[in-house]
CSV table of N, CA, C and O in Angstrom, one decimal:
chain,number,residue,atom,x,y,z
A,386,UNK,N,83.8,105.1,85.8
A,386,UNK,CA,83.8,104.0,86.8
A,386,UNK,C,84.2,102.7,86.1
A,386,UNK,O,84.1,102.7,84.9
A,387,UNK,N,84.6,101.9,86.6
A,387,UNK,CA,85.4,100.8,86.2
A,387,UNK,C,85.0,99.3,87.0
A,387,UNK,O,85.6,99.1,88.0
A,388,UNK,N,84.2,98.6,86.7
A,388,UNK,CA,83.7,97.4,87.7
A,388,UNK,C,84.8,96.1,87.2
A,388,UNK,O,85.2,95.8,86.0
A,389,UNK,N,84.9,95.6,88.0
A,389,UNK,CA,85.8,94.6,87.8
A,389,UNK,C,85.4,93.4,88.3
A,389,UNK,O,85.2,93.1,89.5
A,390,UNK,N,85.4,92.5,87.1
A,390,UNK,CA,85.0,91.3,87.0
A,390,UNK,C,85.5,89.9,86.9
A,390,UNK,O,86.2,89.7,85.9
A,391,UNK,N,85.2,89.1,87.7
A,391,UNK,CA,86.1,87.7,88.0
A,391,UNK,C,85.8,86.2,87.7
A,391,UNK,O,85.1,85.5,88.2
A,392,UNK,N,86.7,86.1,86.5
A,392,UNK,CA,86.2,85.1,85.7
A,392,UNK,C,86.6,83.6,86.1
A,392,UNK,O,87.3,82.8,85.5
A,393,UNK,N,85.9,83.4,87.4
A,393,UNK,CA,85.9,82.2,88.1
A,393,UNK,C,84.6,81.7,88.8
A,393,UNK,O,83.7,82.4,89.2
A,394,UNK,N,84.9,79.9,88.7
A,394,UNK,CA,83.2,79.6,88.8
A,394,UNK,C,83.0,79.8,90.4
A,394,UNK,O,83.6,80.6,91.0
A,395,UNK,N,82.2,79.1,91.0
A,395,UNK,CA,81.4,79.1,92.4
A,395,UNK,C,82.0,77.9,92.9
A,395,UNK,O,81.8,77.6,94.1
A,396,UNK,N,82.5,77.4,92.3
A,396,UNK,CA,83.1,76.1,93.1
A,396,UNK,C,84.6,76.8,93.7
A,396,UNK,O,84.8,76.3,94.8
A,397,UNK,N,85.2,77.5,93.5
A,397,UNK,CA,86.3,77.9,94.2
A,397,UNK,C,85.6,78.9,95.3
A,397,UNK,O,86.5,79.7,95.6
A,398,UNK,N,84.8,79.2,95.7
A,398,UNK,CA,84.3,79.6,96.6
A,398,UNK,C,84.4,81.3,96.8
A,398,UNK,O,84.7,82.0,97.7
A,399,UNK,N,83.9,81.6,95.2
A,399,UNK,CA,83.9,83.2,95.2
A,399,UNK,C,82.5,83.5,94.4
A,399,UNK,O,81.8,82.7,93.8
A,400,UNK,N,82.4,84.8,94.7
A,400,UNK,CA,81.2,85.1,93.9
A,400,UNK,C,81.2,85.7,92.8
A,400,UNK,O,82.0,86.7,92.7
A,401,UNK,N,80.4,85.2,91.8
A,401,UNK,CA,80.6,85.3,90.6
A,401,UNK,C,79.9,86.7,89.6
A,401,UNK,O,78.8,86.3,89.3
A,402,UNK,N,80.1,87.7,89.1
A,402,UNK,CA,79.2,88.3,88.2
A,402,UNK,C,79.4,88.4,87.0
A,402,UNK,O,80.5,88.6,86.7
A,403,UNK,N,78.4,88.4,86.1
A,403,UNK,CA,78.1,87.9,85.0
A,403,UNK,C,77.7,88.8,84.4
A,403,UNK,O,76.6,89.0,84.8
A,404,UNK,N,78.1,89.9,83.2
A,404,UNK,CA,78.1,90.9,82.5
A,404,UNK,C,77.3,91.4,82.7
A,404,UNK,O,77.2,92.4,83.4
A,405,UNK,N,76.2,90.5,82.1
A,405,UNK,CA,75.3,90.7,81.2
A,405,UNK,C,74.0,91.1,82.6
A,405,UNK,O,73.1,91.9,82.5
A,406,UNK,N,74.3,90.1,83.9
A,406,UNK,CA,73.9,90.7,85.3
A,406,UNK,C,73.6,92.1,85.8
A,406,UNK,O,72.7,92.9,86.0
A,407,UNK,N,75.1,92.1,86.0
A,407,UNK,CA,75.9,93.5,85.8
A,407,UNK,C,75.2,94.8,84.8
A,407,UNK,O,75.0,96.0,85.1
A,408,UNK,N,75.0,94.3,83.8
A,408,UNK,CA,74.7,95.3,83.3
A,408,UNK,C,73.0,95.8,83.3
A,408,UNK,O,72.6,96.9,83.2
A,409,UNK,N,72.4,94.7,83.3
A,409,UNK,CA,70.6,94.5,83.6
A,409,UNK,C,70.1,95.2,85.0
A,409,UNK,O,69.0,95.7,85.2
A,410,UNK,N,71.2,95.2,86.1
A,410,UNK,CA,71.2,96.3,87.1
A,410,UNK,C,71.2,97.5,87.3
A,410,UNK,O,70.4,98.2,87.9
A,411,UNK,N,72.4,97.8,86.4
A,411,UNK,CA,72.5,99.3,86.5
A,411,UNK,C,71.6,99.9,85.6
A,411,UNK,O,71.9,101.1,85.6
A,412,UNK,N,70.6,99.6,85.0
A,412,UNK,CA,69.5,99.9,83.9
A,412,UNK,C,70.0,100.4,83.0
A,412,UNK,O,71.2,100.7,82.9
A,413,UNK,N,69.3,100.6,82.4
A,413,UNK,CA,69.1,101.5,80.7
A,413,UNK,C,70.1,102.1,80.6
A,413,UNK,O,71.0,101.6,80.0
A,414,UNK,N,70.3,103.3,81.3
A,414,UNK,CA,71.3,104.5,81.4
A,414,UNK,C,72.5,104.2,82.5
A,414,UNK,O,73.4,105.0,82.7
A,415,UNK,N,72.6,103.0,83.1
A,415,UNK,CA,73.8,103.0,83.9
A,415,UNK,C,75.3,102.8,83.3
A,415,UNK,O,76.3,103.0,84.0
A,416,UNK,N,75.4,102.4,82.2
A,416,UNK,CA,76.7,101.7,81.9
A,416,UNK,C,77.2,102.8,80.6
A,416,UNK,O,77.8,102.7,79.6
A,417,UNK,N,76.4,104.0,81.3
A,417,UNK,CA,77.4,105.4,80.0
A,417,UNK,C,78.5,105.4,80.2
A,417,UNK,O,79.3,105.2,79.3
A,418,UNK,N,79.0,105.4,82.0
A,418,UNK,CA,80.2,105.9,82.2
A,418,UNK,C,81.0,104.4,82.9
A,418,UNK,O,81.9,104.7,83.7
A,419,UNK,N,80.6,103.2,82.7
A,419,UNK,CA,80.9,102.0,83.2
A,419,UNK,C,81.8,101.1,82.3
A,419,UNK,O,81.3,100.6,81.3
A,420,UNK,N,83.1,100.8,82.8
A,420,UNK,CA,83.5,99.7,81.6
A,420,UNK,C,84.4,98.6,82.7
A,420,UNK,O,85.2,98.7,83.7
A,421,UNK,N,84.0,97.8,82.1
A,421,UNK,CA,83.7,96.0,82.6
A,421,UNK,C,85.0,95.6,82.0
A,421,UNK,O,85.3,95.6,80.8
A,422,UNK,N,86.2,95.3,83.5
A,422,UNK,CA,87.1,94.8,82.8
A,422,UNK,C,87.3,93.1,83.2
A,422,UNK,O,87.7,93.1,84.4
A,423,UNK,N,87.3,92.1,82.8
A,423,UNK,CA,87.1,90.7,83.2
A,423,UNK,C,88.8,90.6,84.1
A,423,UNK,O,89.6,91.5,83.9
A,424,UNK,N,89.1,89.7,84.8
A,424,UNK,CA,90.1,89.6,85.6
A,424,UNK,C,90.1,89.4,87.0
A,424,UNK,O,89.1,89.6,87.6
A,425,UNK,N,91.5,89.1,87.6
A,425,UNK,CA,91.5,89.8,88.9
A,425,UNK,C,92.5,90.9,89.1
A,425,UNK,O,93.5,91.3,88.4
A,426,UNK,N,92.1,91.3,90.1
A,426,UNK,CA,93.7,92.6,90.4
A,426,UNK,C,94.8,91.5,90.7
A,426,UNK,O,95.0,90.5,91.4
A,427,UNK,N,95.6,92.7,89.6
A,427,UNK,CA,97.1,91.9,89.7
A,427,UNK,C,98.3,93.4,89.1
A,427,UNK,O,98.1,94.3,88.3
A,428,UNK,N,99.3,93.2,89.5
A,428,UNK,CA,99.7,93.6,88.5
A,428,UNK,C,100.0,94.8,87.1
A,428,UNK,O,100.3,96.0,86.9
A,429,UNK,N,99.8,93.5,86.3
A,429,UNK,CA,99.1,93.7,85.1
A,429,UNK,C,97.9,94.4,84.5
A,429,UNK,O,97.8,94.6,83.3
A,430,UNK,N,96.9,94.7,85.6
A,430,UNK,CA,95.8,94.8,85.7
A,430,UNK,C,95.9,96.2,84.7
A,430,UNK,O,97.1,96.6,84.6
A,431,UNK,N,95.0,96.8,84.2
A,431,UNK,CA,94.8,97.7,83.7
A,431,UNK,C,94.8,98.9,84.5
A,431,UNK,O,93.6,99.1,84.6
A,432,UNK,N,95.6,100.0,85.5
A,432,UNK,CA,95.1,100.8,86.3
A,432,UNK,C,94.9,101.5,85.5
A,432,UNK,O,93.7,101.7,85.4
A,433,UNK,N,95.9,102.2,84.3
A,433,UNK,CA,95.9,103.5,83.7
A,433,UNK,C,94.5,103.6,82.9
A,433,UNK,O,94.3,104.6,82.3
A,434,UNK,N,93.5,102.7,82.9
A,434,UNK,CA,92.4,102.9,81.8
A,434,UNK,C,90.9,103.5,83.0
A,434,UNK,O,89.8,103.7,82.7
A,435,UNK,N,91.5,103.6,84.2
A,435,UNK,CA,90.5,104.3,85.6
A,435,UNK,C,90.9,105.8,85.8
A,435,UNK,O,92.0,106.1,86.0
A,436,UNK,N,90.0,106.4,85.6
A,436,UNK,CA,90.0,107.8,85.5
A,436,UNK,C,89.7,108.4,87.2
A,436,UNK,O,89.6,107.7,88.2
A,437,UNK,N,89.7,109.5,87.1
A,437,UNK,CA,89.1,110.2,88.4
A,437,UNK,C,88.4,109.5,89.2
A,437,UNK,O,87.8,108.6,88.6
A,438,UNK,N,88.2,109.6,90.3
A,438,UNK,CA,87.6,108.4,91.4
A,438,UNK,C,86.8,109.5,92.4
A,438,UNK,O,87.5,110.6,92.5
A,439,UNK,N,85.7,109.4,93.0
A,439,UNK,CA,85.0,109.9,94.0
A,439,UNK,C,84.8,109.5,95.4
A,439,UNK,O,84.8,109.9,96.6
A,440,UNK,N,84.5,108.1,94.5
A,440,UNK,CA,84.4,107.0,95.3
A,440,UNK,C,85.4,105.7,95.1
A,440,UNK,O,85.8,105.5,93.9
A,441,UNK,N,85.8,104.9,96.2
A,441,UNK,CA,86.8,103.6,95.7
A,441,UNK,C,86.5,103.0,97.1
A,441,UNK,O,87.0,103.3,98.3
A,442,UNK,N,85.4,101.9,96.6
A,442,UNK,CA,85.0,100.9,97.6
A,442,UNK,C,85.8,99.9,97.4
A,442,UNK,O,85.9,99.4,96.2
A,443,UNK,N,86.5,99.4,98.3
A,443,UNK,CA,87.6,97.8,98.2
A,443,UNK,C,86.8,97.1,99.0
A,443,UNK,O,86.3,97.4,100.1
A,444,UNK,N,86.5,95.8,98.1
A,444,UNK,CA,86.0,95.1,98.8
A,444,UNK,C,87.2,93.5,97.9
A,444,UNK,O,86.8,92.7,97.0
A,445,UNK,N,88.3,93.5,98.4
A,445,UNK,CA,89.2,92.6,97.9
A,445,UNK,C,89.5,91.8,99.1
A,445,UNK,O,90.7,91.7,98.9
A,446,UNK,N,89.4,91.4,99.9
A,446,UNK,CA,89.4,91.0,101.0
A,446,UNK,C,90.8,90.8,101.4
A,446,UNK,O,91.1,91.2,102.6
A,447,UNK,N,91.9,90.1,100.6
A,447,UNK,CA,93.2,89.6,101.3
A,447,UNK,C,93.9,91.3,101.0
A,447,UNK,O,93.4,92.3,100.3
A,448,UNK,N,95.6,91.2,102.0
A,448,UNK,CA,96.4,92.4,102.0
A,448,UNK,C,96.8,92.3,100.3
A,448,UNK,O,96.5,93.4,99.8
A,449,UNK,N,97.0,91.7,99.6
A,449,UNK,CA,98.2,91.6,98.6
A,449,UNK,C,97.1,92.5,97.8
A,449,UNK,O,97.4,93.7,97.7
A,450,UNK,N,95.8,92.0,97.1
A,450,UNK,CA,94.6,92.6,96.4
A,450,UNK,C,94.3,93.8,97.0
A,450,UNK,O,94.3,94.8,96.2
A,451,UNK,N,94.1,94.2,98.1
A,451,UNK,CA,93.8,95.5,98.9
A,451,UNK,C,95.1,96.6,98.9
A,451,UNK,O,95.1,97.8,99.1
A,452,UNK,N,96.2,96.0,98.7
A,452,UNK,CA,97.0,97.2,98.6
A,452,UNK,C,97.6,97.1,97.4
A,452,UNK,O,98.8,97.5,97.4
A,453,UNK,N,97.3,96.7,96.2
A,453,UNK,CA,97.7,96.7,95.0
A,453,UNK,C,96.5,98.1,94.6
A,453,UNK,O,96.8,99.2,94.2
A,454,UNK,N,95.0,97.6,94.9
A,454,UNK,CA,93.9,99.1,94.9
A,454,UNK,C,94.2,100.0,95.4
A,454,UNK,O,93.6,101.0,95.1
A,455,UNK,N,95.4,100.2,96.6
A,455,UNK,CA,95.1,101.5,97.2
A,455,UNK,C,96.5,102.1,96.5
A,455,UNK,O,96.5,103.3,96.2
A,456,UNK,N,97.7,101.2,96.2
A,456,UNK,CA,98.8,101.7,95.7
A,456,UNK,C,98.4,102.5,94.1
A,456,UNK,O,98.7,103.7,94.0
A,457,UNK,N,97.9,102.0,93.4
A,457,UNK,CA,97.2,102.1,92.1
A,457,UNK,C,95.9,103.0,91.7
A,457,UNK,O,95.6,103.5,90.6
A,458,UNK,N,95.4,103.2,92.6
A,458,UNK,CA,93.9,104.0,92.9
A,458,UNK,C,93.9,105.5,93.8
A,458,UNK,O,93.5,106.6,93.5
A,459,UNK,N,94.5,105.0,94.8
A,459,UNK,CA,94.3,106.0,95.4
A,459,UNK,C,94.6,107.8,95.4
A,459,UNK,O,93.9,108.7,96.0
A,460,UNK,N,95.9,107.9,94.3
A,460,UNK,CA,95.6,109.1,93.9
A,460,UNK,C,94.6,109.8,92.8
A,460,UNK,O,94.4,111.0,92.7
A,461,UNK,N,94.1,108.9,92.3
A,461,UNK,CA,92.9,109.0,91.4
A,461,UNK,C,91.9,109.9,92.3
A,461,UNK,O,91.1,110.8,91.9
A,462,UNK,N,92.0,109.6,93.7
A,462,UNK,CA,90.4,109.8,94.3
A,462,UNK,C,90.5,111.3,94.7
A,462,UNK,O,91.5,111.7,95.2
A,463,UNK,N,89.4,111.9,94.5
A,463,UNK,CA,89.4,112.9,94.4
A,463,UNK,C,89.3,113.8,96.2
A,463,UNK,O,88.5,113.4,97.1
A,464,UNK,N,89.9,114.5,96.4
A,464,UNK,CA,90.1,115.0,98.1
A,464,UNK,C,88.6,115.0,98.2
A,464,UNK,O,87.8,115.6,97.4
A,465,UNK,N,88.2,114.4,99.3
A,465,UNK,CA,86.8,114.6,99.8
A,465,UNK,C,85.8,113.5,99.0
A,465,UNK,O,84.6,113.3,99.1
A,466,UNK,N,86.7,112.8,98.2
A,466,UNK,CA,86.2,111.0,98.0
A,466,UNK,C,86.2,110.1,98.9
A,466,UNK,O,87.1,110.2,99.8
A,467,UNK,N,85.4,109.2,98.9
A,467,UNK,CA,85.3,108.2,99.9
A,467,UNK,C,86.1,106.8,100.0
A,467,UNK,O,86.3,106.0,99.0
A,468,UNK,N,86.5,106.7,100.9
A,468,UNK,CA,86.9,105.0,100.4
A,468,UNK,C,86.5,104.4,101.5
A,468,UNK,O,86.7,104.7,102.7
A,469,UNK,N,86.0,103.3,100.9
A,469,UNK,CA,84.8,102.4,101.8
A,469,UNK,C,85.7,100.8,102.0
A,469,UNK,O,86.5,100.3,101.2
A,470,UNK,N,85.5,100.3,102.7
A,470,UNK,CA,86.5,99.1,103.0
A,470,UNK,C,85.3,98.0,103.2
A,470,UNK,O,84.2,98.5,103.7
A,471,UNK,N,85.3,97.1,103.0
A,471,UNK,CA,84.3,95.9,103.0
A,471,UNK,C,84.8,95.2,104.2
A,471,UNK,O,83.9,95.2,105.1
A,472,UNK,N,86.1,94.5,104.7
A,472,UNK,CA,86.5,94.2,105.1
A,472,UNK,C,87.5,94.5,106.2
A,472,UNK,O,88.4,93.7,106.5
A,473,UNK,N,87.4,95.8,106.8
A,473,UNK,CA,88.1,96.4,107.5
A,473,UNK,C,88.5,95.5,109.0
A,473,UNK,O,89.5,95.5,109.7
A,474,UNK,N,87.5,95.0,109.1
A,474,UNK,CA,87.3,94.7,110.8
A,474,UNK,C,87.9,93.1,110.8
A,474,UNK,O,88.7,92.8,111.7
A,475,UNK,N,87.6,92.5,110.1
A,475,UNK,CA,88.1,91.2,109.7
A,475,UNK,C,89.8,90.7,109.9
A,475,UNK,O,90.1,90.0,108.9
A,476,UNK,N,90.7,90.9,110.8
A,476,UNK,CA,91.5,90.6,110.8
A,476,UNK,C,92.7,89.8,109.9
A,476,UNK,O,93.8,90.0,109.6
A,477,UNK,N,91.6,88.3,109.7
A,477,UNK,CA,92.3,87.7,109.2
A,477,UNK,C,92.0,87.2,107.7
A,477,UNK,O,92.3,86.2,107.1
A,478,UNK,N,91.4,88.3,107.3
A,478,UNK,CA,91.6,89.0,106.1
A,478,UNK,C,92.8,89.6,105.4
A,478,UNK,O,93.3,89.2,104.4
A,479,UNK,N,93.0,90.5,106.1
A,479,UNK,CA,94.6,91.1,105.6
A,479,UNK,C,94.4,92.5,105.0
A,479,UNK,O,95.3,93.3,104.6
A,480,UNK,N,92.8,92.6,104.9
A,480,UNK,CA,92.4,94.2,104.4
A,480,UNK,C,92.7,95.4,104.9
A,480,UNK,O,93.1,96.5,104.5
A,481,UNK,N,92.4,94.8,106.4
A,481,UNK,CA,92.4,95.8,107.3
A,481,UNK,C,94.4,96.3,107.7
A,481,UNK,O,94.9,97.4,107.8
A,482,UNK,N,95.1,95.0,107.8
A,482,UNK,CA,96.3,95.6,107.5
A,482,UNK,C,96.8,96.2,106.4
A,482,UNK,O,97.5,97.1,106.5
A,483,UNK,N,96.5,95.7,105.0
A,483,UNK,CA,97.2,96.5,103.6
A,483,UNK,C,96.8,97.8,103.6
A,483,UNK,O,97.3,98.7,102.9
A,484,UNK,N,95.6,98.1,104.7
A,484,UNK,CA,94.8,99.8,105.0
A,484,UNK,C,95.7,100.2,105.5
A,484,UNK,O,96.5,100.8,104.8
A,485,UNK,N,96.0,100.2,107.1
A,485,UNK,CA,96.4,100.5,107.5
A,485,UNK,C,98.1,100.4,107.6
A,485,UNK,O,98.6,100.8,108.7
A,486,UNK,N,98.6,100.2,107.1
A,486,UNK,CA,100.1,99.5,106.5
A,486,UNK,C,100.7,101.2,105.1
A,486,UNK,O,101.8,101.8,105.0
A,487,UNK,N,99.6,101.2,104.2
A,487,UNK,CA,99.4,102.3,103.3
A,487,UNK,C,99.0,103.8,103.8
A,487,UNK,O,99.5,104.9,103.5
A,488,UNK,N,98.3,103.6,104.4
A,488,UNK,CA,98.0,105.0,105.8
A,488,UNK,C,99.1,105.5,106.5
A,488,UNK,O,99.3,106.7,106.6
A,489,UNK,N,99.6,104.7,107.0
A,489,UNK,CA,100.9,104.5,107.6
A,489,UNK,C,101.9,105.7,106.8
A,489,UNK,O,102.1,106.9,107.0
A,490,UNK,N,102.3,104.9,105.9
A,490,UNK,CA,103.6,105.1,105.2
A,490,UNK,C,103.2,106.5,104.0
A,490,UNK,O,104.1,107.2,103.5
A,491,UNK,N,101.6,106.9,103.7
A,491,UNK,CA,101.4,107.9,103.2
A,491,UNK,C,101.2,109.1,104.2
A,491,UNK,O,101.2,110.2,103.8
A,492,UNK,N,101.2,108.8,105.4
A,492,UNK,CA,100.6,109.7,106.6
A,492,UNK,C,99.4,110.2,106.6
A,492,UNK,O,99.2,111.3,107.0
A,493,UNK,N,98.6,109.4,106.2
A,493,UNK,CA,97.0,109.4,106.1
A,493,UNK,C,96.5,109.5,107.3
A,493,UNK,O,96.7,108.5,107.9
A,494,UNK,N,95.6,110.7,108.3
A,494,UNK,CA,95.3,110.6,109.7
A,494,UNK,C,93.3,110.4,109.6
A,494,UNK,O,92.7,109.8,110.5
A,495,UNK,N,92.9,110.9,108.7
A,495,UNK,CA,91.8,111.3,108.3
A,495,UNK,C,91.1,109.9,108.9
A,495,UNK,O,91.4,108.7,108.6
A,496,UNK,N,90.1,110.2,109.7
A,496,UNK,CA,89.3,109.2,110.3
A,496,UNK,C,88.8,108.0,109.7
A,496,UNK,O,87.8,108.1,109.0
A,497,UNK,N,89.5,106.8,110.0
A,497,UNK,CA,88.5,105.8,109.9
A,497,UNK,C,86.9,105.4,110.6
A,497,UNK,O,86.7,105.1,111.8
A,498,UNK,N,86.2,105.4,110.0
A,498,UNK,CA,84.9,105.5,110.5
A,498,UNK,C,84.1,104.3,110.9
A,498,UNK,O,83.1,104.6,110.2
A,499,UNK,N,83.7,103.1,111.5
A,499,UNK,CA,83.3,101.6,111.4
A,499,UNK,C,81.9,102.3,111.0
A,499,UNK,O,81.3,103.3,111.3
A,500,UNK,N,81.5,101.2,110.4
A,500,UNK,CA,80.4,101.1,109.9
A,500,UNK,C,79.4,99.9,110.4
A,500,UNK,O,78.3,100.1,110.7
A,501,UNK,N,79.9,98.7,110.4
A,501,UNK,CA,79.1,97.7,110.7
A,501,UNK,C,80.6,97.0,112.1
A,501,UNK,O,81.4,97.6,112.9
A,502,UNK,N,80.3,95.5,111.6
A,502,UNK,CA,81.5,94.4,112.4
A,502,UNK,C,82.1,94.3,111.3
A,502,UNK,O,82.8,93.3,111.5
A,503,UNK,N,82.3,94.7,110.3
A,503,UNK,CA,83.4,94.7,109.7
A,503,UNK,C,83.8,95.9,108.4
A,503,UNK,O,84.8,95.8,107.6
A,504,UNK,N,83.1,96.6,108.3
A,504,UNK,CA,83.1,97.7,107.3
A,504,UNK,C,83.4,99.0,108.0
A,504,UNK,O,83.0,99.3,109.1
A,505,UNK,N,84.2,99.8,107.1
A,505,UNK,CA,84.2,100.8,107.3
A,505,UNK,C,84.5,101.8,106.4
A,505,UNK,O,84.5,101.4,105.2
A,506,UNK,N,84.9,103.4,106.6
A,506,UNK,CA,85.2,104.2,105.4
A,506,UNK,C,86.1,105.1,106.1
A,506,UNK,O,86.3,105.3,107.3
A,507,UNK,N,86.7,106.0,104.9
A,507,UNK,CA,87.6,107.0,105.3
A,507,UNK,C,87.5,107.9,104.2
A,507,UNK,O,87.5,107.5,103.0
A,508,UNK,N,87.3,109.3,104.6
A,508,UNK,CA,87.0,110.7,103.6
A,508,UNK,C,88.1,111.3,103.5
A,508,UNK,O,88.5,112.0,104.4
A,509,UNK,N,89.1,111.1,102.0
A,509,UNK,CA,90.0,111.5,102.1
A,509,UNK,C,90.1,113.0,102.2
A,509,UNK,O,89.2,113.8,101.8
A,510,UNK,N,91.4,113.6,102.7
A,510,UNK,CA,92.0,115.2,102.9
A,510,UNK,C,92.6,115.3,102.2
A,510,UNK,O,93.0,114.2,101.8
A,511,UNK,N,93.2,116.7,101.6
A,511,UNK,CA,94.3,117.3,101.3
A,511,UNK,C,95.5,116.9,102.2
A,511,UNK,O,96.4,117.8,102.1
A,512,UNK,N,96.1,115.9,103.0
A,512,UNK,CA,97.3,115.4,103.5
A,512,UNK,C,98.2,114.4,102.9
A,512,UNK,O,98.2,114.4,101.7
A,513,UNK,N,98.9,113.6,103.5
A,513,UNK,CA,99.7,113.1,103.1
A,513,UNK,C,100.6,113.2,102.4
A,513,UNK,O,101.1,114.2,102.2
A,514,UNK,N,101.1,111.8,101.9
A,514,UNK,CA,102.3,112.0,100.9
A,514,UNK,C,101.8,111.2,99.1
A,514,UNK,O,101.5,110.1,98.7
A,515,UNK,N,102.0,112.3,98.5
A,515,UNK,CA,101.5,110.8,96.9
A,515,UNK,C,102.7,110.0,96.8
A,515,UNK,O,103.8,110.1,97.3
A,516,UNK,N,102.3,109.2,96.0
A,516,UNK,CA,103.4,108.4,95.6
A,516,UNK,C,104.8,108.8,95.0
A,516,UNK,O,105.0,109.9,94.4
A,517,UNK,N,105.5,107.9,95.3
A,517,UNK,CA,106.3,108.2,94.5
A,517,UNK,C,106.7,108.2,92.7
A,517,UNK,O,107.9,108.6,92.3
């Protein structure tokens, strides 16, 4: 698992986690299989150092961050992994389109599920298309 961490203060109006937080949570034994990489998604970002995926919760809120995770991640996840959307319902967000924009064009049918007023998830299948 791979947590990713954003090395900006509270005055720009994001939330902040702090390693050492981070790590005092997951207890004693959480951080065997956990490595903390400081940044935002970009790019550059490290994908190749994220292994196998089961789960791949986005909670990146705008389109450009949400479809850089799903372009980069998503074949990682394993058929019958979860991906959970934080932001799904939120329009003007842009989550909910870089989802469905990547759905689209992989031919992903597999049910989107709501969860709350703005969350939701989808269990991936054996369908679609991988990347190129």
């Amino acid at each position: 698992m791979v947590a990713q961490m954003q090395d900006i203060g509270p005055a720009a109006g994001e939330i902040v986690v702090q390693a050492d937080n981070l790590v005092a949570a997951l207890g004693p034994n959480g951080t065997d299989n956990v490595e903390l990489i400081a940044g935002f998604f970009s790019p550059s970002y490290p994908w190749h150092r994220v292994g196998q995926l089961s789960i791949l919760r986005i909670d990146c809120d705008y389109y450009k961050p949400t479809m850089l995770v799903l372009q980069n991640l998503y074949d990682k996840l394993s058929v019958g992994g979860v991906v959970i959307l934080d932001e799904y319902y939120l329009p003007i967000m842009g989550e909910g389109r870089a989802v469905d924009e990547f759905r689209a064009a992989r031919g992903i049918t597999s049910p989107i599920v709501r969860v709350d007023h703005q969350s939701a998830y989808w269990v991936k299948r054996a369908e679609g298309k991988r990347a190129a």
